[in-house]
Amino acid sequence: MHALYIGQLWHGGTCLERLRVLGEAGWTLTPFDITPYLRSTNRLMASMQHRLLWGPDVARFNRDVARIARTIGRLDVVWIDKGRWLLADVLDEIKMATAAIAVHYTPDPAFTVHHSRHFLGCLPYYELCLTTKRYEIETYARHGARETLFTLQGIDDRFERLHACAWLDGRTIDLMFIGHREPYYERVLAAARLASGSLRVHGPGWSRPGKKTSWRGVAAGPVWGDDYARALAQARIGLGLLFKMCPDAFTTRSFEIPASGAMLLAERTTEHQALFKEDHEAVFFGSHEELRDKISFYLRNEGARRAIAAAGRARALGQYHWRHVSQPAIRRTEEIARAR
């Protein structure tokens, strides 16, 4: 396959890992990094463009990607990762210029939190949409998607490469949570602290509660790239909490926590129970009381915690790397491109 790949290609982001996996599958790729367009030097302008999906960087991105499409020649695939800014007439122009099929991928809920009128306009132009949200598949169809395929999120080479992830003992932090700040997460973490000797929280928005006496020394800023994997690898237990504005049943952290060598302690969902064998590869909870009981038990029983962490890491590395979870999407994309 010859493909134009459009996405946020920054180190430590999952988009770059999908690009690498497509390259490993034998695709010839022309990458187009949207990251510089998203990082406007004017913070007010960047915020406006993110919310309104309109502005000079949005226009410049569409002009530039259309210009590349006009000069690149024939392609098999145009792959768009999280196409919230791409205009429908530009996508149509790209397809006409390259004679390629169009594939859209997003790990996020596309019709709620990450809603985009431009994405909705583009939907009929995509031959294939890839989503990690089962609950949105019918919504894709209602909005004109031709075909939608469910796919899992995955882990990348950091968790294989960094030695800290393989060291299951000698970890310095009892509990770790990495994610953005929201009231639900704060409530769960407050309950978890009652059963833990040490808790560390990383992510956007935690600086304000971190200044409170009760959170001082606990909440820290975001971590990216290798530092993200190293942070998880400091923990004996990693908390897998789920966003409540959407009915998420797993997240990328569901795979990254066990891959880091921490024991995954996550909210009990049907998806989590299908991904990891409960109490053998991960531990789940359904209430604050059960959460505290599980934390207390596994912090007192290091052998049991380490055995589950080892089994969870083996499952994550063996089945949930991007090279594994991307295979159905790659096969289906190639089938559609070759048929055309």
Coordinates of C-alpha atoms in Angstrom, one line a residue:
M1 CA 0.0 0.0 0.0
H2 CA 1.1 3.6 -0.8
A3 CA -0.5 5.9 1.8
L4 CA -0.7 9.5 2.9
Y5 CA -0.9 9.5 6.7
I6 CA -2.3 12.6 8.4
G7 CA -2.1 12.8 12.2
Q8 CA -0.4 14.2 15.3
L9 CA 3.1 12.6 14.9
W10 CA 4.7 13.6 18.2
H11 CA 6.9 11.3 20.3
G12 CA 4.9 9.4 22.9
G13 CA 1.6 9.9 21.1
T14 CA -0.3 6.8 19.9
C15 CA -0.7 8.3 16.4
L16 CA 3.1 7.9 15.7
E17 CA 2.9 4.3 16.8
R18 CA 0.1 3.5 14.3
L19 CA 2.3 5.0 11.6
R20 CA 5.2 2.8 12.6
V21 CA 3.0 -0.3 12.6
L22 CA 1.7 0.5 9.1
G23 CA 5.3 0.8 8.0
E24 CA 6.1 -2.6 9.6
A25 CA 3.2 -4.0 7.5
G26 CA 5.0 -3.0 4.3
W27 CA 3.2 0.2 3.6
T28 CA 5.0 3.0 1.8
L29 CA 4.0 6.1 3.8
T30 CA 4.1 9.8 3.3
P31 CA 3.5 11.4 6.8
F32 CA 1.8 14.7 7.3
D33 CA 2.2 16.0 10.9
I34 CA -0.8 18.1 12.0
T35 CA 0.9 18.9 15.4
P36 CA 2.4 22.3 14.4
Y37 CA -1.0 23.6 13.3
L38 CA -2.5 22.7 16.7
R39 CA 0.2 24.5 18.7
S40 CA -0.5 28.1 17.9
T41 CA 1.8 30.6 19.6
N42 CA -1.3 32.6 20.6
R43 CA -3.0 30.7 23.4
L44 CA -6.3 32.5 23.0
M45 CA -6.3 31.7 19.3
A46 CA -5.4 28.0 20.0
S47 CA -8.2 27.7 22.4
M48 CA -10.7 29.3 20.0
Q49 CA -9.7 27.0 17.2
H50 CA -9.9 24.0 19.4
R51 CA -13.5 24.9 20.5
L52 CA -14.8 26.4 17.3
L53 CA -12.9 24.4 14.8
W54 CA -12.3 27.6 12.8
G55 CA -9.4 30.0 12.4
P56 CA -6.2 30.7 10.5
D57 CA -4.4 27.4 11.5
V58 CA -7.4 25.4 10.5
A59 CA -7.5 27.1 7.1
R60 CA -3.7 26.7 6.7
F61 CA -3.8 23.0 7.5
N62 CA -6.5 22.4 4.9
R63 CA -4.6 24.4 2.2
D64 CA -1.3 22.6 2.9
V65 CA -2.7 19.1 2.9
A66 CA -4.7 19.8 -0.3
R67 CA -1.5 21.1 -1.9
I68 CA 0.4 18.0 -1.0
A69 CA -2.3 15.7 -2.4
R70 CA -2.2 17.6 -5.7
T71 CA 1.5 16.9 -6.0
I72 CA 1.9 13.4 -4.5
G73 CA 0.4 11.4 -7.4
R74 CA -1.6 8.2 -7.1
L75 CA -2.1 6.5 -3.8
D76 CA -3.9 3.5 -2.4
V77 CA -4.9 5.0 1.0
V78 CA -5.3 8.3 2.7
W79 CA -5.3 7.6 6.4
I80 CA -6.6 10.4 8.7
D81 CA -6.1 10.2 12.4
K82 CA -8.6 12.2 14.4
G83 CA -9.8 14.3 11.5
R84 CA -11.6 17.1 13.4
W85 CA -10.2 19.9 11.3
L86 CA -10.4 18.4 7.8
L87 CA -13.0 19.9 5.6
A88 CA -15.3 17.7 3.5
D89 CA -14.5 19.5 0.2
V90 CA -10.8 19.1 0.9
L91 CA -11.1 15.4 1.6
D92 CA -13.0 15.1 -1.6
E93 CA -10.3 16.9 -3.5
I94 CA -7.6 14.7 -1.9
K95 CA -9.4 11.6 -3.0
M96 CA -9.9 12.9 -6.5
A97 CA -6.3 13.9 -6.8
T98 CA -4.8 10.6 -5.5
A99 CA -7.5 8.1 -6.5
A100 CA -7.2 6.7 -3.0
I101 CA -9.7 5.3 -0.5
A102 CA -10.0 7.3 2.8
V103 CA -9.7 5.7 6.2
H104 CA -10.5 7.5 9.5
Y105 CA -9.2 6.4 12.9
T106 CA -9.9 7.9 16.3
P107 CA -9.4 6.5 19.9
D108 CA -11.9 9.1 21.2
P109 CA -15.6 9.4 21.3
A110 CA -16.3 11.2 18.0
F111 CA -19.9 12.3 18.6
T112 CA -19.8 13.8 22.1
V113 CA -16.6 15.2 23.8
H114 CA -14.6 15.3 20.5
H115 CA -17.6 16.3 18.3
S116 CA -16.7 18.1 15.0
R117 CA -19.0 19.4 12.4
H118 CA -16.2 18.9 9.9
F119 CA -15.8 15.3 10.8
L120 CA -19.6 14.8 10.3
G121 CA -19.3 16.3 6.9
C122 CA -16.5 14.0 5.9
L123 CA -18.1 10.8 7.1
P124 CA -19.7 9.8 3.8
Y125 CA -16.3 10.2 2.0
Y126 CA -14.6 7.6 4.2
E127 CA -14.6 4.1 2.9
L128 CA -13.7 2.8 6.4
C129 CA -14.0 4.3 9.9
L130 CA -12.1 2.8 12.8
T131 CA -13.2 3.3 16.4
T132 CA -12.4 2.1 19.8
K133 CA -15.9 2.8 21.1
R134 CA -18.4 0.0 20.5
Y135 CA -21.2 2.2 21.7
E136 CA -20.7 4.6 18.8
I137 CA -20.8 2.1 15.9
E138 CA -24.6 2.6 15.3
T139 CA -24.1 6.4 15.5
Y140 CA -21.5 6.2 12.8
A141 CA -24.0 4.5 10.6
R142 CA -26.8 7.0 11.3
H143 CA -24.5 9.8 10.2
G144 CA -23.6 8.2 6.9
A145 CA -20.5 6.1 7.5
R146 CA -20.1 3.4 4.9
E147 CA -18.4 0.9 7.1
T148 CA -17.2 1.1 10.7
L149 CA -14.8 -1.4 12.4
F150 CA -14.2 -1.7 16.1
T151 CA -10.5 -1.9 17.1
L152 CA -8.7 -2.0 20.5
Q153 CA -6.2 0.5 21.7
G154 CA -2.7 -0.7 22.4
I155 CA 0.8 -0.3 23.8
D156 CA 4.0 0.7 22.1
D157 CA 7.7 -0.2 22.2
R158 CA 8.4 1.9 25.2
F159 CA 7.0 -0.7 27.5
E160 CA 9.2 -3.4 26.0
R161 CA 12.3 -1.2 25.7
L162 CA 12.5 0.4 29.1
H163 CA 14.0 -1.9 31.7
A164 CA 12.1 -0.2 34.6
C165 CA 8.9 -1.8 33.2
A166 CA 10.3 -5.3 33.7
W167 CA 11.2 -4.8 37.4
L168 CA 8.2 -5.9 39.3
D169 CA 9.6 -5.4 42.8
G170 CA 11.4 -2.6 44.5
R171 CA 8.7 -0.1 43.3
T172 CA 8.6 3.1 45.3
I173 CA 4.9 4.3 45.0
D174 CA 1.9 2.3 46.2
L175 CA -0.6 3.8 43.8
M176 CA -0.4 5.7 40.5
F177 CA -3.0 7.4 38.5
I178 CA -2.3 9.3 35.2
G179 CA -5.1 11.2 33.5
H180 CA -6.8 14.6 33.4
R181 CA -8.4 16.1 36.4
E182 CA -12.2 15.8 36.8
P183 CA -14.4 15.6 39.9
Y184 CA -15.2 11.9 39.5
Y185 CA -11.5 11.0 39.5
E186 CA -10.9 13.2 42.5
R187 CA -13.6 11.4 44.5
V188 CA -12.2 7.9 43.6
L189 CA -8.6 8.9 44.4
A190 CA -9.7 10.4 47.7
A191 CA -11.2 7.0 48.6
A192 CA -8.1 5.1 47.4
R193 CA -5.8 7.2 49.5
L194 CA -7.5 5.9 52.7
A195 CA -6.0 2.5 51.9
S196 CA -2.6 3.5 50.6
G197 CA 0.6 4.7 52.0
S198 CA 1.6 6.7 48.9
L199 CA -0.3 8.0 45.9
R200 CA 1.0 9.9 42.9
V201 CA -1.2 11.6 40.3
H202 CA 0.0 13.0 37.0
G203 CA -2.0 14.8 34.3
P204 CA -3.5 18.0 33.0
G205 CA -5.4 20.2 35.5
W206 CA -4.0 18.8 38.7
S207 CA -1.9 21.8 39.6
R208 CA -4.7 23.6 41.3
P209 CA -5.7 20.7 43.7
G210 CA -2.0 20.0 44.0
K211 CA -1.6 23.3 45.8
K212 CA -4.1 22.3 48.5
T213 CA -2.6 20.9 51.7
S214 CA -4.4 17.6 51.2
W215 CA -2.9 17.1 47.7
R216 CA 0.5 18.5 48.3
G217 CA 3.2 16.1 47.2
V218 CA 0.6 13.9 45.5
A219 CA -0.6 15.7 42.4
A220 CA 2.0 16.6 39.7
G221 CA 2.0 17.8 36.1
P222 CA 1.6 15.7 32.9
V223 CA 4.3 13.2 31.8
W224 CA 5.0 12.4 28.2
G225 CA 7.0 10.0 26.1
D226 CA 9.4 7.7 28.0
D227 CA 8.7 9.7 31.2
Y228 CA 5.1 8.5 31.0
A229 CA 6.1 4.8 30.9
R230 CA 8.8 5.4 33.7
A231 CA 6.2 7.0 35.9
L232 CA 3.8 4.1 35.6
A233 CA 6.8 1.7 36.3
Q234 CA 7.3 3.3 39.7
A235 CA 4.0 2.0 40.9
R236 CA 3.0 -1.2 42.6
I237 CA -0.6 -0.6 41.6
G238 CA -1.9 1.4 38.7
L239 CA -5.5 2.7 38.8
G240 CA -7.6 2.3 35.7
L241 CA -10.4 4.8 36.0
L242 CA -13.0 5.5 33.3
F243 CA -14.3 8.7 31.9
K244 CA -18.0 9.2 32.9
M245 CA -19.1 11.7 30.3
C246 CA -19.2 8.7 27.9
P247 CA -19.8 5.0 28.6
D248 CA -16.2 4.0 28.2
A249 CA -15.4 0.4 29.1
F250 CA -11.6 0.5 28.8
T251 CA -8.9 3.1 27.9
T252 CA -5.4 3.1 26.6
R253 CA -4.3 3.0 30.2
S254 CA -6.0 -0.3 30.6
F255 CA -3.2 -1.8 28.5
E256 CA -0.3 0.6 29.4
I257 CA -0.6 0.0 33.2
P258 CA 0.0 -3.8 33.1
A259 CA 2.6 -3.3 30.3
S260 CA 4.5 -1.1 32.7
G261 CA 4.7 -3.9 35.2
A262 CA 2.2 -2.3 37.7
M263 CA -0.7 -4.4 38.8
L264 CA -3.8 -3.0 37.0
L265 CA -6.7 -2.2 39.4
A266 CA -9.5 -1.0 37.2
E267 CA -13.2 -0.4 37.2
R268 CA -15.1 -3.7 36.6
T269 CA -16.6 -3.7 33.1
T270 CA -17.5 -6.5 30.7
E271 CA -14.7 -5.3 28.4
H272 CA -12.1 -5.3 31.1
Q273 CA -13.1 -8.8 32.2
A274 CA -12.8 -10.0 28.5
L275 CA -9.3 -8.3 28.1
F276 CA -7.7 -9.6 31.3
K277 CA -8.6 -12.6 33.5
E278 CA -9.9 -11.2 36.8
D279 CA -7.7 -11.7 39.8
H280 CA -5.1 -13.5 37.7
E281 CA -4.0 -10.8 35.2
A282 CA -5.7 -7.7 36.6
V283 CA -8.0 -6.8 39.6
F284 CA -11.3 -5.0 39.3
F285 CA -13.6 -3.1 41.6
G286 CA -17.2 -1.9 41.6
S287 CA -17.4 0.4 44.6
H288 CA -15.2 2.6 46.8
E289 CA -15.4 0.0 49.5
E290 CA -14.2 -2.8 47.2
L291 CA -11.5 -0.5 45.8
R292 CA -10.1 0.2 49.4
D293 CA -10.3 -3.5 50.2
K294 CA -8.4 -4.6 47.1
I295 CA -5.7 -1.9 47.7
S296 CA -5.2 -2.9 51.3
F297 CA -5.1 -6.6 50.4
Y298 CA -2.5 -6.4 47.6
L299 CA -0.3 -3.9 49.3
R300 CA -0.1 -6.4 52.2
N301 CA 0.4 -9.4 49.9
E302 CA 3.3 -8.6 47.7
G303 CA 3.7 -12.0 46.2
A304 CA 0.1 -12.1 45.0
R305 CA 0.4 -8.5 43.6
R306 CA 3.6 -9.3 41.8
A307 CA 2.2 -12.6 40.3
I308 CA -0.8 -10.7 38.9
A309 CA 1.4 -7.9 37.6
A310 CA 3.6 -10.4 35.8
A311 CA 0.7 -12.2 34.2
G312 CA -0.9 -8.9 33.2
R313 CA 2.3 -7.7 31.6
A314 CA 2.7 -10.9 29.7
R315 CA -0.8 -10.6 28.3
A316 CA -0.3 -6.9 27.4
L317 CA 3.0 -7.5 25.6
G318 CA 1.8 -10.7 23.9
Q319 CA -1.6 -9.6 22.6
Y320 CA -2.1 -5.8 23.0
H321 CA 0.8 -4.2 21.2
W322 CA -0.2 -1.8 18.4
R323 CA 1.2 -4.4 16.0
H324 CA -1.3 -6.9 17.3
V325 CA -4.4 -4.8 17.7
S326 CA -4.0 -3.0 14.3
Q327 CA -4.0 -6.2 12.2
P328 CA -7.8 -6.4 11.6
A329 CA -7.8 -2.7 10.5
I330 CA -4.8 -3.2 8.2
R331 CA -6.3 -6.3 6.6
R332 CA -9.7 -4.6 6.0
T333 CA -8.1 -1.5 4.6
E334 CA -6.0 -3.5 2.2
E335 CA -9.1 -5.5 1.1
I336 CA -11.1 -2.4 0.3
A337 CA -8.1 -0.7 -1.5
R338 CA -7.4 -3.8 -3.7
A339 CA -11.1 -4.3 -4.5
R340 CA -11.2 -0.7 -5.7

